[in-house]
């Protein structure tokens, strides 16, 4: 008998992994609450049954997720001290439709090599393949990415299958005016 109250602090249908992280953290809390002593790998196995990217949130650290998002390769990545801004327009992307429409590109070098480049080189080397499909239907989302770059972001991309877009800034994030019905969050990475 468990009563769970979920206070959602990020928007749904944004490509931010909100539902997946909720599921993963619930499994972790139940493991702790009932003193089940389940291993990380066992929790990841259970999380994978709930959704493709749920297992990613069990350890909650930077990894390269491959296969269905349930096989992990450690990456050394620190964005400590960088500033990030996340904007989600009042658009919801249907994840299954986005996956059906995507055409993955097999580029060289692979992402695990590109992620080791200095962040100043990510703009030319790291691409979210979902953007090609989503931007055609929703140019408003592409406009958010362009706005971040116009205001000094060193890297910007759509998050997952969308519709949120994030911008990473070395300096303080400037005042950027987005419509009032957009979700807007900014902070410093630790």
XYZ file of C-alpha atoms in Angstrom:
190
model
C 0.000 0.000 0.000
C 1.685 3.125 -1.258
C 0.196 6.540 -1.890
C 2.168 8.549 -4.454
C 1.670 12.230 -5.134
C 3.423 13.526 -8.245
C 4.162 17.220 -8.525
C 5.165 17.690 -12.148
C 7.625 20.536 -12.652
C 8.408 20.095 -16.328
C 5.992 20.190 -19.246
C 4.642 16.982 -20.764
C 5.142 16.092 -24.431
C 8.386 18.055 -24.498
C 11.017 15.395 -25.224
C 12.560 15.964 -21.790
C 11.980 12.455 -20.432
C 9.557 13.628 -17.745
C 7.356 10.551 -17.696
C 10.317 8.199 -18.037
C 12.198 9.826 -15.170
C 9.049 9.717 -13.023
C 8.807 5.967 -13.616
C 12.503 5.376 -12.905
C 12.547 7.424 -9.713
C 9.382 5.669 -8.517
C 11.098 2.294 -8.964
C 14.140 3.564 -7.071
C 12.000 4.913 -4.234
C 9.984 1.686 -3.961
C 13.249 -0.265 -3.871
C 14.396 1.919 -0.985
C 11.044 2.065 0.826
C 10.533 -1.701 0.839
C 14.252 -2.467 1.325
C 14.259 -4.729 -1.725
C 17.992 -4.282 -2.320
C 17.554 -4.572 -6.078
C 20.750 -3.968 -8.035
C 21.123 -1.137 -10.543
C 20.994 -3.656 -13.395
C 17.790 -5.224 -12.030
C 16.177 -1.790 -11.642
C 17.204 -0.975 -15.212
C 15.678 -4.244 -16.398
C 12.360 -3.381 -14.726
C 12.516 0.210 -15.968
C 13.051 -1.001 -19.555
C 9.754 -2.864 -19.326
C 7.992 0.429 -18.552
C 9.395 2.382 -21.502
C 12.348 2.603 -23.861
C 14.227 5.367 -22.088
C 13.124 4.727 -18.498
C 16.267 2.734 -17.670
C 18.423 5.750 -18.548
C 17.156 7.563 -15.450
C 18.010 4.824 -12.950
C 21.633 5.955 -12.613
C 20.862 9.492 -13.774
C 24.295 10.283 -15.154
C 25.704 11.131 -18.603
C 25.754 8.058 -20.839
C 25.388 7.339 -24.510
C 22.135 5.380 -24.832
C 21.972 2.988 -27.770
C 19.710 0.216 -29.044
C 16.226 1.179 -27.776
C 17.746 3.547 -25.247
C 18.390 0.699 -22.831
C 22.050 -0.118 -23.539
C 24.518 2.357 -22.081
C 28.063 3.420 -22.751
C 29.734 5.699 -20.210
C 30.825 9.108 -21.449
C 32.970 11.686 -19.746
C 30.988 14.898 -19.943
C 30.764 17.893 -17.671
C 28.806 21.028 -18.431
C 29.399 22.400 -14.946
C 29.175 26.166 -14.885
C 27.408 26.481 -18.232
C 24.001 28.109 -18.325
C 21.055 26.403 -19.956
C 17.705 27.672 -21.124
C 14.798 25.399 -22.065
C 11.831 26.657 -24.044
C 8.769 24.635 -25.004
C 6.189 26.183 -27.297
C 2.539 25.351 -26.928
C 3.016 22.408 -29.318
C 2.887 18.730 -28.411
C 4.764 16.258 -30.605
C 3.370 12.750 -30.855
C 6.420 10.602 -30.068
C 5.306 7.554 -32.064
C 4.576 9.710 -35.129
C 7.990 11.359 -34.816
C 9.679 7.946 -34.684
C 7.719 6.736 -37.707
C 8.758 9.770 -39.751
C 12.438 9.944 -38.785
C 15.184 8.971 -41.176
C 18.299 8.225 -39.094
C 21.555 9.339 -40.655
C 24.633 7.156 -40.332
C 27.291 9.801 -40.035
C 30.946 9.458 -39.182
C 32.343 10.041 -36.662
C 29.907 8.526 -34.219
C 28.225 10.481 -31.433
C 30.434 8.932 -28.753
C 33.398 10.600 -30.489
C 31.609 13.877 -31.258
C 30.529 14.374 -27.645
C 34.197 14.526 -26.627
C 34.762 17.590 -28.820
C 34.816 21.003 -27.149
C 31.263 22.287 -26.807
C 32.112 25.138 -29.174
C 32.330 22.508 -31.966
C 29.056 20.735 -31.221
C 26.999 23.071 -33.440
C 28.704 21.742 -36.581
C 28.992 18.131 -35.433
C 26.061 17.044 -33.248
C 22.588 16.953 -34.771
C 19.272 15.688 -33.475
C 17.864 13.743 -36.458
C 14.303 14.419 -35.242
C 14.776 18.127 -36.056
C 14.669 17.527 -39.812
C 11.189 15.988 -39.579
C 9.745 18.151 -36.799
C 10.989 21.503 -38.151
C 9.207 20.883 -41.481
C 5.872 20.564 -39.705
C 6.546 23.065 -36.912
C 8.856 25.885 -38.092
C 8.057 27.661 -34.820
C 10.275 25.114 -33.032
C 13.157 25.750 -35.426
C 12.702 29.460 -34.756
C 13.396 28.866 -31.041
C 16.681 27.157 -31.902
C 17.644 29.999 -34.255
C 16.745 32.550 -31.569
C 19.075 30.861 -29.092
C 21.966 31.060 -31.564
C 21.140 34.679 -32.398
C 21.400 35.445 -28.668
C 24.779 33.820 -28.096
C 24.116 30.135 -27.399
C 27.169 27.993 -28.057
C 24.949 24.983 -28.703
C 21.229 24.496 -29.192
C 19.064 21.532 -30.148
C 15.584 20.160 -29.856
C 15.306 17.786 -26.910
C 14.493 14.233 -27.935
C 11.538 14.063 -30.296
C 10.455 17.561 -29.215
C 8.976 19.990 -28.769
C 11.275 21.602 -26.163
C 14.474 23.256 -27.353
C 17.466 23.978 -25.166
C 20.286 26.443 -25.539
C 23.625 26.201 -23.727
C 25.372 29.456 -22.923
C 28.863 30.104 -21.589
C 27.891 33.520 -20.267
C 24.741 34.680 -18.515
C 21.640 34.017 -20.585
C 20.430 37.278 -22.121
C 16.837 38.439 -21.857
C 15.052 36.640 -24.699
C 11.422 37.409 -25.368
C 9.307 34.379 -26.178
C 5.491 34.314 -26.295
C 3.827 34.182 -22.863
C 2.265 30.756 -23.470
C 5.700 29.132 -23.875
C 7.229 27.166 -21.019
C 10.507 28.860 -20.096
C 13.202 27.687 -17.665
C 16.820 28.684 -17.172
C 19.553 27.790 -14.746
C 23.211 26.963 -14.227
C 24.393 23.376 -14.643
C 26.164 21.711 -11.728
